[in-house]
Coordinates of C-alpha atoms in Angstrom, one line a residue:
M5 CA 83.8 112.3 138.8
S6 CA 80.9 114.5 137.7
F7 CA 77.5 113.3 136.5
H8 CA 78.4 114.4 133.0
E9 CA 81.7 112.4 133.1
I10 CA 79.9 109.3 134.4
Y11 CA 77.3 109.7 131.7
Q12 CA 80.0 110.0 129.0
W13 CA 81.7 106.9 130.4
V14 CA 78.6 104.8 130.4
I15 CA 77.7 105.9 126.8
G16 CA 81.2 105.2 125.7
A17 CA 81.1 101.7 127.3
I18 CA 77.9 100.9 125.5
F19 CA 79.4 102.1 122.3
G20 CA 82.4 99.9 122.9
V21 CA 80.2 96.8 123.4
I22 CA 78.4 97.5 120.2
A23 CA 81.8 97.8 118.5
V24 CA 82.9 94.5 119.9
V25 CA 79.8 92.7 118.6
N26 CA 79.6 94.4 115.2
V27 CA 83.1 95.3 114.3
I28 CA 86.0 93.8 116.3
L29 CA 85.0 90.2 115.7
P30 CA 84.5 90.6 112.0
F31 CA 87.7 92.7 111.6
G32 CA 89.7 90.4 113.8
G33 CA 88.8 87.1 112.2
W34 CA 86.4 87.3 109.2
S35 CA 88.3 90.1 107.5
R36 CA 91.5 87.9 107.4
L37 CA 89.6 85.3 105.3
T38 CA 87.9 87.5 102.8
G39 CA 89.1 89.1 99.6
T40 CA 90.4 87.9 96.3
V41 CA 93.9 86.5 95.8
T42 CA 95.4 88.2 92.8
D43 CA 98.1 87.0 90.5
T44 CA 100.3 90.0 91.4
L45 CA 100.2 93.0 93.6
P46 CA 99.6 96.3 91.8
V47 CA 102.3 98.5 90.3
T48 CA 101.6 102.2 89.7
P49 CA 100.9 102.6 86.0
E50 CA 103.2 104.9 84.1
D51 CA 100.3 107.1 83.0
F52 CA 99.1 107.8 86.6
V53 CA 98.7 111.6 86.9
P54 CA 97.6 112.8 90.3
T55 CA 95.3 115.8 90.8
I56 CA 96.3 116.1 94.5
R57 CA 99.4 115.5 96.6
L58 CA 99.4 115.5 100.4
V59 CA 102.0 114.7 103.0
A60 CA 101.2 113.2 106.4
F61 CA 103.4 112.6 109.4
T62 CA 102.7 111.7 113.0
D63 CA 104.0 111.3 116.5
S64 CA 106.9 113.8 116.4
H65 CA 106.8 114.3 120.2
N66 CA 108.7 117.6 120.2
Q67 CA 111.2 116.5 117.6
N68 CA 110.4 119.6 115.6
H69 CA 113.6 119.3 113.5
H70 CA 112.1 116.2 112.0
V71 CA 108.9 118.1 111.2
A72 CA 111.0 120.8 109.5
D73 CA 112.9 118.2 107.6
A74 CA 109.7 116.6 106.4
I75 CA 108.3 119.8 105.1
D76 CA 111.5 121.0 103.4
T77 CA 112.1 117.6 101.9
A78 CA 108.6 117.4 100.4
Y79 CA 109.1 120.7 98.7
T80 CA 112.5 119.6 97.4
L81 CA 111.0 116.4 96.0
F82 CA 108.0 117.9 94.3
D83 CA 108.7 121.5 93.3
G84 CA 110.1 120.3 90.0
D85 CA 107.9 117.2 89.5
T86 CA 107.2 117.2 85.7
V87 CA 104.1 115.0 86.1
Y88 CA 102.4 117.0 89.0
A89 CA 104.3 119.7 90.7
G90 CA 104.1 120.8 94.3
V91 CA 102.5 119.8 97.6
D92 CA 98.9 120.7 98.2
G93 CA 98.7 120.0 101.9
F94 CA 100.5 118.8 105.1
F95 CA 98.6 116.9 107.7
G96 CA 100.1 116.3 111.2
L97 CA 98.3 113.4 113.0
G98 CA 98.9 114.3 116.6
D99 CA 101.3 113.7 119.5
F100 CA 103.4 116.7 118.4
S101 CA 103.6 117.3 122.2
S102 CA 104.9 115.4 125.2
V103 CA 102.4 116.3 127.9
G104 CA 100.1 118.8 126.1
G105 CA 101.6 122.0 127.6
E106 CA 101.0 125.1 125.6
N107 CA 104.7 125.7 125.1
D108 CA 104.8 122.6 123.0
Y109 CA 102.1 124.0 120.8
V110 CA 104.0 127.2 120.4
K111 CA 107.3 125.6 119.4
Y112 CA 105.5 123.2 117.0
V113 CA 103.5 126.0 115.3
N114 CA 106.6 128.1 115.0
T115 CA 108.2 125.3 113.1
L116 CA 105.2 125.0 110.8
N117 CA 105.2 128.8 110.2
E118 CA 108.9 128.8 109.4
H119 CA 108.7 126.0 106.9
V120 CA 105.2 125.7 105.4
R121 CA 104.6 128.1 102.6
P122 CA 101.6 130.4 102.9
E123 CA 99.9 128.9 99.8
T124 CA 100.1 125.3 101.2
V125 CA 97.3 123.9 103.4
C126 CA 98.5 122.7 106.8
I127 CA 96.1 120.9 109.1
N128 CA 96.8 119.2 112.5
I129 CA 94.8 117.2 115.0
H130 CA 95.1 116.1 118.6
G131 CA 96.8 113.0 119.8
N132 CA 96.5 111.4 123.1
H133 CA 99.5 113.3 124.5
E134 CA 97.8 116.6 123.8
F135 CA 94.7 115.2 125.7
K136 CA 96.9 114.9 128.8
N137 CA 96.3 118.6 129.4
D138 CA 92.8 119.7 130.4
N139 CA 93.1 122.8 128.3
Y140 CA 93.7 120.9 125.1
R141 CA 90.9 122.5 123.1
E142 CA 91.7 126.0 124.2
Y143 CA 95.4 125.6 123.4
F144 CA 94.6 124.1 120.0
I145 CA 92.3 126.8 118.8
R146 CA 94.5 129.6 120.1
N147 CA 97.6 128.3 118.4
F148 CA 96.2 126.7 115.2
G149 CA 93.3 129.0 114.6
Y150 CA 90.8 126.3 113.6
D151 CA 88.7 123.6 115.2
P152 CA 90.3 120.3 116.1
N153 CA 87.6 118.6 114.0
T154 CA 87.7 120.2 110.6
V155 CA 87.0 119.5 106.9
T156 CA 89.2 121.0 104.3
E157 CA 88.4 120.8 100.5
I158 CA 91.6 120.5 98.5
N159 CA 91.3 120.3 94.7
G160 CA 87.9 118.8 95.0
F161 CA 88.9 116.2 97.6
S162 CA 87.3 116.1 101.1
C163 CA 90.0 115.9 103.8
I164 CA 88.5 115.2 107.2
A165 CA 90.7 115.8 110.2
F166 CA 89.3 114.1 113.2
S167 CA 90.6 114.8 116.7
G168 CA 87.5 113.7 118.6
E169 CA 87.1 114.8 122.2
R170 CA 88.5 113.5 125.4
S171 CA 86.0 111.8 127.6
A172 CA 86.5 109.8 130.8
T173 CA 89.8 108.4 129.6
E174 CA 92.8 110.0 127.9
W175 CA 91.7 109.8 124.3
T176 CA 88.4 107.9 124.0
F177 CA 86.1 109.6 121.5
T178 CA 82.7 110.7 122.6
P179 CA 79.5 109.7 120.8
N180 CA 79.0 113.3 119.7
S181 CA 82.4 113.5 118.0
L182 CA 81.9 110.1 116.3
K183 CA 78.6 111.3 115.0
W184 CA 80.3 114.4 113.6
L185 CA 82.8 112.1 111.8
S186 CA 80.0 109.9 110.4
D187 CA 78.0 112.9 109.2
E188 CA 81.0 114.6 107.5
I189 CA 81.9 111.4 105.7
G190 CA 78.3 111.2 104.5
K191 CA 78.5 114.7 103.2
A192 CA 81.7 114.0 101.5
E193 CA 80.2 111.0 99.7
Q194 CA 77.6 113.2 98.2
T195 CA 80.2 115.3 96.4
A196 CA 83.1 112.9 95.9
N197 CA 82.1 111.9 92.3
G198 CA 84.3 108.8 92.5
K199 CA 87.3 110.5 94.2
A200 CA 88.8 109.1 97.4
I201 CA 87.7 110.6 100.7
F202 CA 90.7 111.2 103.1
V203 CA 90.3 110.9 106.8
F204 CA 93.1 111.7 109.3
N205 CA 93.0 110.6 112.9
H206 CA 95.5 109.8 115.6
P207 CA 94.8 106.2 116.7
H208 CA 94.5 103.4 114.2
P209 CA 91.1 101.8 113.5
W210 CA 91.3 98.6 115.5
G211 CA 92.4 95.3 113.8
T212 CA 93.4 96.9 110.6
V213 CA 97.1 98.1 110.2
Y214 CA 100.2 96.9 112.0
G215 CA 100.0 97.9 115.6
S216 CA 96.2 98.5 115.6
T217 CA 95.3 95.6 117.9
V218 CA 97.2 97.3 120.7
W219 CA 97.2 101.0 119.7
G220 CA 93.8 101.1 117.9
D221 CA 90.3 102.2 118.7
P222 CA 87.3 100.0 117.7
Q223 CA 85.0 103.1 117.8
L224 CA 86.6 104.3 114.6
N225 CA 85.7 101.0 112.9
V226 CA 82.1 101.5 113.6
V227 CA 82.1 104.7 111.7
L228 CA 84.5 103.9 108.9
A229 CA 83.3 100.3 108.1
N230 CA 80.4 101.4 105.9
H231 CA 82.3 103.9 103.7
T232 CA 84.3 102.2 101.0
A233 CA 85.8 105.3 99.4
V234 CA 87.5 106.3 102.7
V235 CA 91.3 106.2 102.9
D236 CA 92.1 106.6 106.6
F237 CA 95.6 107.7 107.8
S238 CA 96.6 107.2 111.4
G239 CA 99.5 107.0 113.8
H240 CA 99.8 106.5 117.6
S241 CA 101.5 103.1 117.5
H242 CA 104.9 104.2 116.3
F243 CA 105.0 100.9 114.3
P244 CA 107.1 101.4 111.1
L245 CA 105.1 102.3 107.9
N246 CA 107.4 100.3 105.7
D247 CA 106.1 97.1 107.3
P248 CA 103.7 95.8 104.6
R249 CA 101.0 95.3 107.3
S250 CA 100.8 99.1 107.6
I251 CA 98.3 99.1 104.7
N252 CA 95.1 97.2 105.1
Q253 CA 91.9 97.0 103.1
T254 CA 88.6 95.6 104.4
T255 CA 85.5 97.5 103.5
Y256 CA 87.7 100.7 103.3
T257 CA 91.4 101.5 103.2
A258 CA 93.6 102.1 106.3
F259 CA 97.2 103.2 106.4
G260 CA 99.6 103.6 109.4
C261 CA 101.9 106.5 109.0
G262 CA 104.8 105.3 111.2
A263 CA 106.4 107.9 113.5
M264 CA 108.6 111.0 113.6
A265 CA 110.3 110.4 117.0
T266 CA 110.9 106.7 117.9
F267 CA 109.7 103.3 116.7
E268 CA 107.9 100.6 118.6
L269 CA 107.2 97.1 117.4
D270 CA 106.0 93.7 118.6
N271 CA 107.8 90.4 119.0
N272 CA 105.6 87.3 118.5
Y273 CA 102.6 89.5 119.2
I274 CA 104.0 91.0 122.3
P275 CA 104.0 94.8 121.9
G276 CA 106.3 97.4 123.5
Q277 CA 109.5 96.2 121.8
H278 CA 112.3 98.7 121.2
P279 CA 115.1 96.9 119.4
D280 CA 118.4 98.4 118.5
G281 CA 118.0 101.3 116.0
Y282 CA 114.5 102.2 117.1
D283 CA 115.5 105.8 117.9
P284 CA 115.5 108.1 116.0
A285 CA 112.7 107.7 113.6
A286 CA 111.5 110.0 110.8
Q287 CA 109.0 108.6 108.3
M288 CA 106.4 110.5 106.3
C289 CA 103.6 109.4 104.0
V290 CA 103.2 110.9 100.5
I291 CA 99.5 110.6 99.3
E292 CA 98.5 111.1 95.7
A293 CA 95.2 110.6 94.0
D294 CA 93.4 111.3 90.7
N295 CA 89.7 112.2 90.1
D296 CA 88.8 108.6 89.0
G297 CA 89.4 106.9 92.4
S298 CA 93.0 105.9 92.0
V299 CA 95.4 106.5 95.0
R300 CA 99.1 106.0 95.3
I301 CA 100.7 106.0 98.8
R302 CA 104.4 106.1 99.3
G303 CA 106.5 105.9 102.5
Y304 CA 109.6 108.1 102.7
D305 CA 112.4 107.8 105.2
L306 CA 113.8 111.1 106.1
L307 CA 117.0 109.8 107.8
S308 CA 118.2 108.1 104.6
D309 CA 116.3 110.3 102.1
T310 CA 114.7 107.4 100.3
Y311 CA 111.3 106.0 99.4
I312 CA 110.8 102.8 101.4
C313 CA 107.4 101.5 100.1
E314 CA 104.8 102.2 97.5
Y315 CA 101.1 101.1 97.2
Y316 CA 98.7 101.7 94.4
I317 CA 94.9 101.3 94.5
D318 CA 93.3 101.5 91.1
D319 CA 89.8 102.3 92.4
V320 CA 89.0 102.9 96.1
N321 CA 85.3 102.5 95.3
D322 CA 85.6 98.9 94.3
K323 CA 86.1 96.9 97.5
D324 CA 85.7 93.6 95.7
S325 CA 89.0 94.3 93.9
F326 CA 91.0 95.6 96.9
P327 CA 94.5 94.2 96.6
Y328 CA 95.8 95.0 100.1
T329 CA 93.5 92.7 102.1
F330 CA 95.2 90.6 104.7
K331 CA 94.4 87.5 102.7
N332 CA 96.0 88.8 99.5
M333 CA 99.0 90.3 101.2
Y334 CA 99.6 87.0 103.1
A335 CA 99.3 85.0 99.9
H336 CA 102.0 87.1 98.2
D337 CA 104.5 86.9 101.1
T338 CA 107.0 84.1 100.8
R339 CA 109.4 82.2 103.1
P340 CA 112.6 84.1 103.7
V341 CA 115.7 82.7 102.1
F342 CA 119.3 82.9 103.4
P343 CA 122.2 83.2 100.9
E344 CA 123.9 80.0 100.2
D345 CA 127.2 81.4 101.5
A346 CA 125.7 82.8 104.7
S347 CA 128.2 83.1 107.6
A348 CA 128.3 84.2 111.2
A349 CA 130.9 86.0 113.3
A350 CA 131.3 87.0 117.0
R351 CA 133.1 90.0 118.4
K352 CA 133.1 92.1 121.6
N353 CA 131.8 95.7 121.5
E354 CA 133.1 98.6 123.6
N355 CA 130.9 97.5 126.5
G356 CA 132.5 94.1 126.6
E357 CA 129.3 92.4 125.2
W358 CA 129.5 89.6 122.7
V359 CA 127.9 90.7 119.4
I360 CA 126.9 87.9 117.0
S361 CA 126.5 88.9 113.4
F362 CA 125.2 86.9 110.5
D363 CA 124.1 87.5 106.9
E364 CA 120.5 88.6 106.6
A365 CA 117.9 86.5 104.9
A366 CA 116.0 87.9 101.9
A367 CA 112.3 88.7 102.0
A368 CA 109.8 88.8 99.2
P369 CA 109.9 92.1 97.1
G370 CA 108.0 94.7 99.1
Y371 CA 108.0 92.6 102.2
V372 CA 110.3 92.5 105.3
I373 CA 112.1 90.1 107.6
H374 CA 110.4 91.0 110.9
E375 CA 112.4 88.9 113.3
Y376 CA 114.9 86.1 113.8
R377 CA 114.9 83.0 116.1
V378 CA 118.5 82.3 117.2
T379 CA 120.2 79.6 119.2
I380 CA 123.9 79.2 120.1
L381 CA 125.4 75.8 120.7
N382 CA 128.9 75.0 122.0
D383 CA 131.1 72.3 120.5
K384 CA 129.3 69.7 122.7
G385 CA 125.9 70.7 121.4
T386 CA 124.8 72.3 124.6
V387 CA 122.4 75.3 124.2
L388 CA 124.0 78.4 125.6
F389 CA 121.6 81.0 124.4
T390 CA 118.3 81.2 122.6
E391 CA 115.8 84.1 121.9
N392 CA 113.7 85.9 119.3
F393 CA 114.9 89.4 118.3
V394 CA 113.3 91.9 115.9
D395 CA 115.2 92.8 112.8
D396 CA 116.1 96.5 112.2
Y397 CA 114.2 96.6 108.9
F398 CA 113.1 100.1 109.7
V399 CA 116.8 101.3 109.4
F400 CA 118.0 102.0 105.9
D401 CA 121.7 101.6 105.4
D402 CA 124.2 99.5 103.6
D403 CA 124.6 96.9 106.4
N404 CA 123.5 93.5 105.1
T405 CA 124.0 91.7 108.4
A406 CA 121.8 91.2 111.4
D407 CA 123.3 91.2 114.9
F408 CA 122.3 90.6 118.5
R409 CA 124.0 90.9 121.9
I410 CA 124.3 88.1 124.4
G411 CA 126.2 89.5 127.4
T412 CA 129.8 89.5 128.4
D413 CA 130.5 85.9 129.6
T414 CA 128.4 83.6 127.4
L415 CA 131.3 82.8 125.0
E416 CA 135.0 82.3 125.4
A417 CA 137.5 83.8 123.0
G418 CA 139.1 81.4 120.6
K419 CA 136.4 78.7 121.0
S420 CA 134.1 77.4 118.2
Y421 CA 130.3 77.6 118.3
K422 CA 127.3 77.0 116.1
L423 CA 124.5 79.5 115.4
L424 CA 121.1 78.1 114.5
V425 CA 118.9 80.8 112.9
R426 CA 115.5 80.9 111.4
A427 CA 114.0 84.1 109.8
E428 CA 110.4 85.1 110.1
S429 CA 108.6 87.4 107.6
A430 CA 106.0 90.0 108.5
Y431 CA 103.2 87.6 107.8
H432 CA 104.8 84.9 109.9
K433 CA 106.3 82.8 107.2
Y434 CA 109.5 81.0 108.1
S435 CA 112.8 80.3 106.4
S436 CA 114.6 77.0 106.6
L437 CA 116.7 76.6 109.7
V438 CA 120.4 77.3 108.9
S439 CA 123.4 76.3 110.9
L440 CA 126.3 78.7 110.8
P441 CA 129.6 77.8 112.5
F442 CA 131.7 80.7 114.0
T443 CA 134.6 81.3 116.3
A444 CA 134.5 83.8 119.1
Q445 CA 137.2 86.4 118.4

């Protein structure tokens, strides 16, 4: 390691300690207790008329057909919009590559060139997978034609795309790059005139949106925490954007944009979970704002061609009225409820595994069932199987049952069993325990 790399590592470590003292502890604990509990969550008013529309997507990992689908779908959705027509800009938030080779850049850029219209702004940034290659900056400028850290003015809105720079580790930002971000936000504040300031980066700010405690960077918090009008969009975690925890407001607004390749989730705070249905993934974020500080953010699932969530902020400049604080979102979540006629069934799949299915519980409107705790008892009351499993709430289809696999020899065909199941919401609220008898078929 060279002297310069050692110096960068030491400076980064010092910066990290400052972040822990000044940001991580407040965002990890204090921020969950602050904010106002409102009577209801916001609904987009009928007279909301945007003056800008952007589309963001992230973590496509060479799945360029999903990128093409996102672009084409956005044009189809909005070309004929009678309130505000068109798309003003596309923002790719990194990890379009696998290992950062230039061939990945070429294929991705070719996809953009084939689908993005010449009049539409298209800005991209680096993710950690691009940083795996030492030539990341050279490849970026040669293929995209602009700097990895860039500010674009669109309809009077400042759109700050922040890649940072690789330091001693794969994707840690350097003090110089963080200063650049801070300076550019400061400049944007001088001309915003009440409008939102959009920031796009690959990792989440730490301790904000779903997935950020594992796949976030506290250095971002240090910069963003003092800028209320910032609406930050990020990826990296692959955690689904339709999870209500993917929006978070503290002293600014953060939003996690899901993924365009595969999903990842946690199970009882343990990350790295890949439940059935996690692959493929294709979610994009539609961002709209007006000149008075109002912002609407909608999640769109490209695999089912449907909107999957919507959030409305009346004024990004008024942090005292932020509706999407952890405290307020927790307050509006409710205990899941199973239907009165809920039932369970068991069958064997083509691999000979027993598959247990049961009717799903209902979550509060705009919320999700995140996971289920299940236990199977035989006719003597002996526990045969118990585990937590993550619900496939990121898959949008007509299936109203949840199911899990338990191996090939746990049950015996023709015998009767009892399923005990409890549902858990995104904010860790629990249903009543239900008991569902079934017979192995």
